[in-house]
C-alpha positions as a Markdown table, in Angstrom:
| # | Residue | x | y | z |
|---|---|---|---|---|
| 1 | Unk | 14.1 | -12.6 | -12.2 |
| 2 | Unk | 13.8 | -16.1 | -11.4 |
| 3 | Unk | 10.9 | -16.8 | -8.0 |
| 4 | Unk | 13.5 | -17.9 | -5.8 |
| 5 | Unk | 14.8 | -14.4 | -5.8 |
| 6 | Unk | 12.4 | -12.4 | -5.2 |
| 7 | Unk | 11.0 | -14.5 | -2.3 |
| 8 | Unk | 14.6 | -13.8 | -1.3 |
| 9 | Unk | 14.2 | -9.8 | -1.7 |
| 10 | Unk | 11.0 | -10.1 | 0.1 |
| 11 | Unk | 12.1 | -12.1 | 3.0 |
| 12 | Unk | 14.8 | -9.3 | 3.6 |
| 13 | Unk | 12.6 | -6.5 | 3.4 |
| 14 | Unk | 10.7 | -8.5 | 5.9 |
| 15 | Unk | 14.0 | -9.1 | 8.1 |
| 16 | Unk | 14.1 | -5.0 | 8.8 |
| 17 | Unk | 10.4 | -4.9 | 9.6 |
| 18 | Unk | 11.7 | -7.7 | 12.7 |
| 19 | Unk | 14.9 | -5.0 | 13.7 |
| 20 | Unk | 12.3 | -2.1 | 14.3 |
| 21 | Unk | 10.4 | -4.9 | 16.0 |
| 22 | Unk | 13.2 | -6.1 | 17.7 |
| 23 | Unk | 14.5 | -2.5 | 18.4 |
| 24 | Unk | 10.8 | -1.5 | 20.0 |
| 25 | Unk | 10.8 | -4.5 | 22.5 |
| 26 | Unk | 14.3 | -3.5 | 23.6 |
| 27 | Unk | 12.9 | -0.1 | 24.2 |
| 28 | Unk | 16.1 | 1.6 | 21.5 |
| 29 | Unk | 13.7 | 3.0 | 19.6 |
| 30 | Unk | 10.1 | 3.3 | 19.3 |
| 31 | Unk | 7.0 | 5.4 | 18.0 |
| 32 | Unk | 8.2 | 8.5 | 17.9 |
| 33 | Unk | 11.4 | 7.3 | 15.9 |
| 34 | Unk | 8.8 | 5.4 | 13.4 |
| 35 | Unk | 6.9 | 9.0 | 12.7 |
| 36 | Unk | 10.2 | 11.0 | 11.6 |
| 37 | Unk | 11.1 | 7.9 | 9.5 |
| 38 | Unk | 7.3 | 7.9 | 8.2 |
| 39 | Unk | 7.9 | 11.7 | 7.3 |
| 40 | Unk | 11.0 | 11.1 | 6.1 |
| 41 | Unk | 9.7 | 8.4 | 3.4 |
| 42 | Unk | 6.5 | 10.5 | 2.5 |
| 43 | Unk | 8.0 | 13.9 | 2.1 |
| 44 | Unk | 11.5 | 13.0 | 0.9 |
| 45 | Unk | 12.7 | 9.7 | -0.4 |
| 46 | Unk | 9.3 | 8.2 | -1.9 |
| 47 | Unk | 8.8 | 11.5 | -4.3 |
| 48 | Unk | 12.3 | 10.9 | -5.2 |
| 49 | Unk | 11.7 | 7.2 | -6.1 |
| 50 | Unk | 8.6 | 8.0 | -7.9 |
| 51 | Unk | 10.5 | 10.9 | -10.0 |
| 52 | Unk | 13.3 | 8.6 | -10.2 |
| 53 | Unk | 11.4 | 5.7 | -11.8 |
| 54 | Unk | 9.1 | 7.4 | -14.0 |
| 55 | Unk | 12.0 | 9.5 | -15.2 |
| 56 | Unk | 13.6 | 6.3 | -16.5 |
| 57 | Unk | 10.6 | 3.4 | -17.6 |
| 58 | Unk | 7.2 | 5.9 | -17.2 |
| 59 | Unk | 3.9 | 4.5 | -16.9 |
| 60 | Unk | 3.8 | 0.7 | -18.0 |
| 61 | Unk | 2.0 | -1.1 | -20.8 |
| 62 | Unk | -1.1 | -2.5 | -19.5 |
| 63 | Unk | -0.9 | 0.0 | -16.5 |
| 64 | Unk | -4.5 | 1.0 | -16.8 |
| 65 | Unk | -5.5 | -2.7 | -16.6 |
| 66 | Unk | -3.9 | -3.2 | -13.1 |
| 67 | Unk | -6.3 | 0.3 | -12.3 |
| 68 | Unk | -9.1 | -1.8 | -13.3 |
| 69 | Unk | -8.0 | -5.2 | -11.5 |
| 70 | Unk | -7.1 | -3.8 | -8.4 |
| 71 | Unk | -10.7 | -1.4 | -8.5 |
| 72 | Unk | -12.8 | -4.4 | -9.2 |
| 73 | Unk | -10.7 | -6.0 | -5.6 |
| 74 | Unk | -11.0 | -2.9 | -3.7 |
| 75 | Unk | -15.1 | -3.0 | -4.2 |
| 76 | Unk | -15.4 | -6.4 | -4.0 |
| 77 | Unk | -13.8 | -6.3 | -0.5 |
| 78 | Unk | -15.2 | -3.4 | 1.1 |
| 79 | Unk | -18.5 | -4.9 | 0.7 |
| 80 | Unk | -16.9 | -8.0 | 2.1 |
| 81 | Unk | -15.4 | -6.7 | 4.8 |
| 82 | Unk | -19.3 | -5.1 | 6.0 |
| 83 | Unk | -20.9 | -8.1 | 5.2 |
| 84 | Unk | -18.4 | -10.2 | 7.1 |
| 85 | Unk | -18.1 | -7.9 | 10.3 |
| 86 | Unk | -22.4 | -8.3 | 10.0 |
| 87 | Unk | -22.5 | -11.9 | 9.9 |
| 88 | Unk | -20.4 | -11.8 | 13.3 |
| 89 | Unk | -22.4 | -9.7 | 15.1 |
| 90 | Unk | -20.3 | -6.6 | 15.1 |
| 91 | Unk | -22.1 | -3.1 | 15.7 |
| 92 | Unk | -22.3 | -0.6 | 12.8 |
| 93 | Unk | -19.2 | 1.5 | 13.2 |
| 94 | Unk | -16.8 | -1.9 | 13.4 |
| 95 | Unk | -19.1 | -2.6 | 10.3 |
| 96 | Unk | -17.8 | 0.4 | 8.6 |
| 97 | Unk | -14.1 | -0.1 | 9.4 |
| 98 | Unk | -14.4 | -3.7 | 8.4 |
| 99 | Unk | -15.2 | -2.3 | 5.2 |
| 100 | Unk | -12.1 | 0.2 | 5.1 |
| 101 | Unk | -9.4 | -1.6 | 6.2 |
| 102 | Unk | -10.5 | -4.6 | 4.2 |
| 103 | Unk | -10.3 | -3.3 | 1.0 |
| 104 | Unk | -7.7 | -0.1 | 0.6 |
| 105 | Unk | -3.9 | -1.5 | 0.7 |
| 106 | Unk | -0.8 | 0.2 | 1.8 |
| 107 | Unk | -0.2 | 0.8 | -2.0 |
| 108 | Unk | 1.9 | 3.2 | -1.7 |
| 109 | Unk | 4.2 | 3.1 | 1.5 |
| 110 | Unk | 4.6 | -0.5 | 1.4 |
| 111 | Unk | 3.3 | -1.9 | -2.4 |
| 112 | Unk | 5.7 | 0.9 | -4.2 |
| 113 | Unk | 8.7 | -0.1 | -2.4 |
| 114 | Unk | 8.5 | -3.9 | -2.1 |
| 115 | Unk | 7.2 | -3.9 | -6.5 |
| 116 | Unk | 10.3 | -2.1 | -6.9 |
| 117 | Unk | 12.7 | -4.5 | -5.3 |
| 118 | Unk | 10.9 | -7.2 | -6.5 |
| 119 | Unk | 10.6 | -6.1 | -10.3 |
| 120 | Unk | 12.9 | -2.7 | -10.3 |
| 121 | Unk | 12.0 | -1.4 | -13.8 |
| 122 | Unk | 11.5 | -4.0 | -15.6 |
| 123 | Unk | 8.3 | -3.8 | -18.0 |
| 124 | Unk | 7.3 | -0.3 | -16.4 |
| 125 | Unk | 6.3 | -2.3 | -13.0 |
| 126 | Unk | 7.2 | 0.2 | -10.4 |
| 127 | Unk | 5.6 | 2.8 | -12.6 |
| 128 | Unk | 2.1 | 0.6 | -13.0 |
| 129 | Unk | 2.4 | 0.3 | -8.7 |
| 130 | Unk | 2.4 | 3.6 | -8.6 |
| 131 | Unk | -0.5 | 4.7 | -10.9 |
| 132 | Unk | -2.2 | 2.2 | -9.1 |
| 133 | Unk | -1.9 | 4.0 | -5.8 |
| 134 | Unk | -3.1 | 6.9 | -6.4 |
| 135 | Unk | -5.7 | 6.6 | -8.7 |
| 136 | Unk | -7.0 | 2.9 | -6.3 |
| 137 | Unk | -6.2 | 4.0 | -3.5 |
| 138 | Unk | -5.6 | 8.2 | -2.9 |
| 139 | Unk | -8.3 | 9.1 | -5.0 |
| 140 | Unk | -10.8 | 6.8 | -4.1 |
| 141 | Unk | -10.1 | 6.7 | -0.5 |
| 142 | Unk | -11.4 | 9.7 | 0.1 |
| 143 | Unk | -14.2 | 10.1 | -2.3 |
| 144 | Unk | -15.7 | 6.2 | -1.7 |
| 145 | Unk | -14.0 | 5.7 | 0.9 |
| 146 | Unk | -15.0 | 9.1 | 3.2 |
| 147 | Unk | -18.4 | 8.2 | 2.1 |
| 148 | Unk | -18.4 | 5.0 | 3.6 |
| 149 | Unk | -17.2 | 5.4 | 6.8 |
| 150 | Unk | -19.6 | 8.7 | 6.7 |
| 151 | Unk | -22.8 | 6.3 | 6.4 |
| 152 | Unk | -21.5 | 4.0 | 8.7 |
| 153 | Unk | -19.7 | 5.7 | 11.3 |
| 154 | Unk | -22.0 | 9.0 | 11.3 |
| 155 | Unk | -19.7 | 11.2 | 9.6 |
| 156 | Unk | -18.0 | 11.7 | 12.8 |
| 157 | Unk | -15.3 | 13.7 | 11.1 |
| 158 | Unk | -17.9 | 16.7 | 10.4 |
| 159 | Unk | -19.0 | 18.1 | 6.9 |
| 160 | Unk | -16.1 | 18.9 | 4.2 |
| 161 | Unk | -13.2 | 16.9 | 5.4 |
| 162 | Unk | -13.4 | 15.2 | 2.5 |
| 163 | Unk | -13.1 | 18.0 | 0.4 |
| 164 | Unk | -9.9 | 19.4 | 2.2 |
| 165 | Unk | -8.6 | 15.8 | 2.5 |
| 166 | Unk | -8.7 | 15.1 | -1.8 |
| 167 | Unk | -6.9 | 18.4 | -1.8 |
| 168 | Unk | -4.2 | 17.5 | 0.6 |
| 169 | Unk | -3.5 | 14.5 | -1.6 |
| 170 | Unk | -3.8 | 16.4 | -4.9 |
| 171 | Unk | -1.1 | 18.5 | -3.4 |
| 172 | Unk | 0.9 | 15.7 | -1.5 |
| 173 | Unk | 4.0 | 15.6 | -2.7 |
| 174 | Unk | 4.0 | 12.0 | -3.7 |
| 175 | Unk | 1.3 | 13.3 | -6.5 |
| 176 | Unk | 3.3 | 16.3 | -7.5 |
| 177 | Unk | 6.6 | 13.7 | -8.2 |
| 178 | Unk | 4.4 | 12.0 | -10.4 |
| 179 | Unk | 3.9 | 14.7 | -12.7 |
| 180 | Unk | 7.9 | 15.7 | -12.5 |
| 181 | Unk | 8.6 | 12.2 | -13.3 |
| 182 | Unk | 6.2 | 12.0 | -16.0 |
| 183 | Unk | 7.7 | 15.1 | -17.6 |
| 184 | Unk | 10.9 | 14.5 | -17.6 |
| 185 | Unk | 10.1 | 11.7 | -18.9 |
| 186 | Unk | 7.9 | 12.7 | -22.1 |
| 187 | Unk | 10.8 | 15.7 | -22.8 |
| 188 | Unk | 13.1 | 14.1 | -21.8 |
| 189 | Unk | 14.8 | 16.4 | -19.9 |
| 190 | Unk | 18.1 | 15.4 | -19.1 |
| 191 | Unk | 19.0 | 15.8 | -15.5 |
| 192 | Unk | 22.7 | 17.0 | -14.1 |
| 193 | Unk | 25.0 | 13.8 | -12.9 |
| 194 | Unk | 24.7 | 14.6 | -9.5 |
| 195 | Unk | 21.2 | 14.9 | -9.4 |
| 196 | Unk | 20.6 | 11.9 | -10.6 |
| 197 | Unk | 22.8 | 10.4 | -8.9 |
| 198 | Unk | 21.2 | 12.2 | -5.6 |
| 199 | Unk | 17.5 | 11.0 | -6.3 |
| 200 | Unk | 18.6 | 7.4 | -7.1 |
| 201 | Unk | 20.5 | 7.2 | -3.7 |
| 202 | Unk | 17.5 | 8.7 | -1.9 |
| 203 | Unk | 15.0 | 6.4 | -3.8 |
| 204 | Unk | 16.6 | 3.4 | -3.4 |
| 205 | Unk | 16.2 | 4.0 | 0.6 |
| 206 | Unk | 12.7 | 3.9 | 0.6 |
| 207 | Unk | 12.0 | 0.4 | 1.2 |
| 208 | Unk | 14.3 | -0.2 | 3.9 |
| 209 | Unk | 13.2 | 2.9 | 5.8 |
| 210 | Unk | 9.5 | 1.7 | 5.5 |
| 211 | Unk | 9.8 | -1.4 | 6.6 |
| 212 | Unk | 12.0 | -0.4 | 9.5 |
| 213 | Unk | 9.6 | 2.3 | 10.5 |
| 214 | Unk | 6.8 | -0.6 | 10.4 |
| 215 | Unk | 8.1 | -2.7 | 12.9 |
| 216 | Unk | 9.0 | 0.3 | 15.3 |
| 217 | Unk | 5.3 | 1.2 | 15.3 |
| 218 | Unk | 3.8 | -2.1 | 15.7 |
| 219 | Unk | 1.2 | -2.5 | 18.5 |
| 220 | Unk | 0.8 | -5.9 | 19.5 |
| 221 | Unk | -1.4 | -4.8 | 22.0 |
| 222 | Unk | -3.8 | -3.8 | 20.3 |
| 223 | Unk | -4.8 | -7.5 | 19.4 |
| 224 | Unk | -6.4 | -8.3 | 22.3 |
| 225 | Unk | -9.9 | -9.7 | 22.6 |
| 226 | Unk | -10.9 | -9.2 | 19.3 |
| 227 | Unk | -9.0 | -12.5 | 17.6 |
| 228 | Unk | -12.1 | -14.0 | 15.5 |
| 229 | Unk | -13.2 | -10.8 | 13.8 |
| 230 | Unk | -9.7 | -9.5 | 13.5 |
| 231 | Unk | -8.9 | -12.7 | 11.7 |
| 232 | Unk | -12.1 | -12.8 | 9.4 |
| 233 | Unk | -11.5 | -9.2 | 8.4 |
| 234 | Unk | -7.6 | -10.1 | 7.4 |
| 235 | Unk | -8.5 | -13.0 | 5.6 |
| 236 | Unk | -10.5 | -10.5 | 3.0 |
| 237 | Unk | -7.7 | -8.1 | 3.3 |
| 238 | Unk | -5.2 | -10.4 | 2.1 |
| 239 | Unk | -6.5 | -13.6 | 0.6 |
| 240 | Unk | -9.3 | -12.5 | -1.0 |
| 241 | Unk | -8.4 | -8.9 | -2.6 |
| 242 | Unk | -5.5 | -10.3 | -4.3 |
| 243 | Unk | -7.9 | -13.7 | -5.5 |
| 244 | Unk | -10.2 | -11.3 | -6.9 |
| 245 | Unk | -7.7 | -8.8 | -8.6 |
| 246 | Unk | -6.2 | -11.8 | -10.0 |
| 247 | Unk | -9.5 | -12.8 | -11.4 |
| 248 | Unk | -10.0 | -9.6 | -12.8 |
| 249 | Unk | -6.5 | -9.3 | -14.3 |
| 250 | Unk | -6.8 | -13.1 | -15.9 |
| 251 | Unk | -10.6 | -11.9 | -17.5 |
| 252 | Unk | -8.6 | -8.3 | -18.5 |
| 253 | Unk | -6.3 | -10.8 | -20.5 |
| 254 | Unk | -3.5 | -8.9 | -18.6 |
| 255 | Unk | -0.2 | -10.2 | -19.0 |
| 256 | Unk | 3.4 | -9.2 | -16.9 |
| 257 | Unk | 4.0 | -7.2 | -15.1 |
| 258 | Unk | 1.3 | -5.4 | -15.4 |
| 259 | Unk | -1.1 | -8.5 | -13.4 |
| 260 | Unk | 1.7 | -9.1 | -10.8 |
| 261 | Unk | 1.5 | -5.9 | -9.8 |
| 262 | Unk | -2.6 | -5.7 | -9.8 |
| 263 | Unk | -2.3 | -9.0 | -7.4 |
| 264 | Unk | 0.3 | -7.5 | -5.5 |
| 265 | Unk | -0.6 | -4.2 | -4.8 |
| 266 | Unk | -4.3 | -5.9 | -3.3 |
| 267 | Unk | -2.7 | -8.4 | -1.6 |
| 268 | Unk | -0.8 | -5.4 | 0.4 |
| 269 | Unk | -1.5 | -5.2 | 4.3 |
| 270 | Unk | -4.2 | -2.2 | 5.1 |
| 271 | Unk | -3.7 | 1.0 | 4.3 |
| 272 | Unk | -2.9 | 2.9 | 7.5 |
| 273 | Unk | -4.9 | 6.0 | 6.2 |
| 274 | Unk | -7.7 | 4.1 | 6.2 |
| 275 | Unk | -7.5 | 3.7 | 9.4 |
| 276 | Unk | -7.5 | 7.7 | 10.0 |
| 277 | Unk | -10.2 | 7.8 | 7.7 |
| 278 | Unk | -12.1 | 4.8 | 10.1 |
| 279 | Unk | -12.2 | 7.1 | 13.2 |
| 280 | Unk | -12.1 | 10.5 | 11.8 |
| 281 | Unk | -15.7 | 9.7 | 10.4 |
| 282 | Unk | -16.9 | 8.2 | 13.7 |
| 283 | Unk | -16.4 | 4.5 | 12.4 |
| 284 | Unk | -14.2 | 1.9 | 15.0 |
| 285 | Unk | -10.9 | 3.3 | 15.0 |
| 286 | Unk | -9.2 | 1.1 | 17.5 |
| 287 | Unk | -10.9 | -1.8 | 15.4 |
| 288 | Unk | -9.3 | -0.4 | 12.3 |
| 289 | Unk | -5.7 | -0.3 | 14.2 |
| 290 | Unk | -5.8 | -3.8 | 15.1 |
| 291 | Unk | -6.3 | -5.1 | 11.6 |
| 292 | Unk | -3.5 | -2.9 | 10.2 |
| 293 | Unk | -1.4 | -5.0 | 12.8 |
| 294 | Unk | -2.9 | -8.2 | 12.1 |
| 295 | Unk | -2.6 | -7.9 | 8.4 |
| 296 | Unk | 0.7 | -6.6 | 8.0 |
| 297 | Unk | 2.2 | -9.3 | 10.5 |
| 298 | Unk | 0.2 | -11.8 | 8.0 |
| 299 | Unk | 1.9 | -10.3 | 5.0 |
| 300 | Unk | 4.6 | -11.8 | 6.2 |
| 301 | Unk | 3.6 | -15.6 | 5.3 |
| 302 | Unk | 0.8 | -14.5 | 2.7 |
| 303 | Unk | 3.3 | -12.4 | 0.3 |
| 304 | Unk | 6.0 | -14.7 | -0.2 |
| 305 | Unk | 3.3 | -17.5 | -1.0 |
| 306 | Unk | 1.8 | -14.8 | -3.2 |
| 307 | Unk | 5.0 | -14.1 | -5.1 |
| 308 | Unk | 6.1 | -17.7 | -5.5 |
| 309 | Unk | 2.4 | -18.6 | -6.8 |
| 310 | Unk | 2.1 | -15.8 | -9.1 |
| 311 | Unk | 5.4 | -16.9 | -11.2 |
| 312 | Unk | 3.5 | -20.3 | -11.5 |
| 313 | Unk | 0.0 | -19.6 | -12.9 |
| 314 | Unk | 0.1 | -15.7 | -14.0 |
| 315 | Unk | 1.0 | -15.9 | -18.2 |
């Protein structure tokens, strides 16, 4: 697909996120709209997009490259996001959710959708964003991640959380779809017309129902007085987790899609678990919030920079 389309694609998806944002400031719609539409992605049309895709392309070549790319980001930034937060005097707990929200990327609710309408199934792309998300993300959210915000927050979230929360996302049924998708795919089963038909049309509503739901639940208040740090900690989020997982991709000898969608998926605003994670273990929560703003509203110039760079200098 040549650049000047999918900057195109991604500029749209971006154009819904300004409706819900437009929609909110009207006072049409507002936060409580944005958490049926959240439900409404996670429990409905993204398992059918994820059975969907897998069903037709599976997991991509070079798939478990973009694992290791976007790993080798996620570390590299969560110690950058501490060290940064440090350096600029922040206490411990902001430390912590420095840390969080500047490494783990909406992969999933946000990197899924927009790969897909960038790439749809070509080379196993979507497939590769979404092996990505839950191995880079779900898993090690809350096994390194928990114990992050743990140490640095006090474990605020009490003993075992952790435990029940891997289990919640082992049973999530964005995780379960994967292992439809997968087997109908190795079979293959075939699947009735209508069926088919019914999960494409579900699927393919995903990513204008995420981004719509974004914008609704924006909080532009929640910048205030906080505008150095915030910045410092979005600059890792989405400058350098994408720099590094192209780094790592490039020394991987990775080639496309499979290193698009490494960059990509790190280059993705925070992951707004994360930020549950942040305060559930005692770490800044409200700190954690306002980057989740911050870098999502940046994603709006960094991605389509991202995108048009990448078809330049990625082999």
């Amino acid at each position: 697909m040549p650049s000047g389309d999918l900057i195109s694609q991604l500029l749209a998806l971006f154009a819904v996120l300004g409706v819900g944002v437009l929609l909110r400031a009207l006072g049409r719609a507002g936060q409580a709209d944005a958490a049926v539409l959240h439900r409404l992605v996670i429990d409905v049309t993204t398992p059918a997009l994820i059975v969907s895709v897998l069903r037709r392309s599976g997991i991509g070549h070079g798939a478990w490259g973009a694992v290791a790319a976007s790993t080798v980001a996620l570390f590299t930034c969560a110690l950058a996001g501490v060290a940064v937060a440090r350096a600029l005097g922040l206490p411990r707990a902001a430390q912590g959710a420095a840390g969080l929200v500047g490494s783990f990327s909406n992969t999933g609710f946000l990197g899924v959708p927009v790969v897909l309408a960038l790439y749809g199934d070509a080379g196993g792309a979507a497939g590769t964003a979404i092996l990505v998300d839950s191995i880079v993300t779900a898993f090690l959210l809350w096994t390194f991640g928990v114990a992050l915000a743990a140490r640095m927050g006090g474990g605020g979230g009490g003993g075992g959380g952790d435990g029940r929360g891997l289990l919640a996302v082992l049973l999530h049924p964005n995780v379960l779809s994967i292992a439809v998708g997968l087997t109908l795919h190795a079979a293959p089963i075939p699947l009735p017309v209508w069926l088919e038909q019914a999960l494409g049309a579900l699927g393919s509503a995903t990513p204008t129902l995420v981004f719509l739901a974004l914008g609704l639940s924006l909080d532009l208040g929640s910048l205030r007085g906080r505008v150095r740090p915030l910045a410092a900690v979005a600059a890792v989020k989405l400058l350098l987790s994408p720099a590094v997982a192209l780094g790592a991709a490039v020394a991987l000898g990775l080639k496309r899609p499979s290193s698009e969608v490494a960059v990509l998926q790190s280059a993705m605003p925070t992951s707004m678990v994360s930020v549950i994670v942040a305060a559930r273990y005692g770490c800044d929560g409200q700190f954690a919030a306002a980057t989740a703003v911050v870098t999502t509203l940046g994603a709006l110039a960094t991605l389509p920079i991202l995108v048009e760079a990448l078809r330049r200098i990625v082999p």
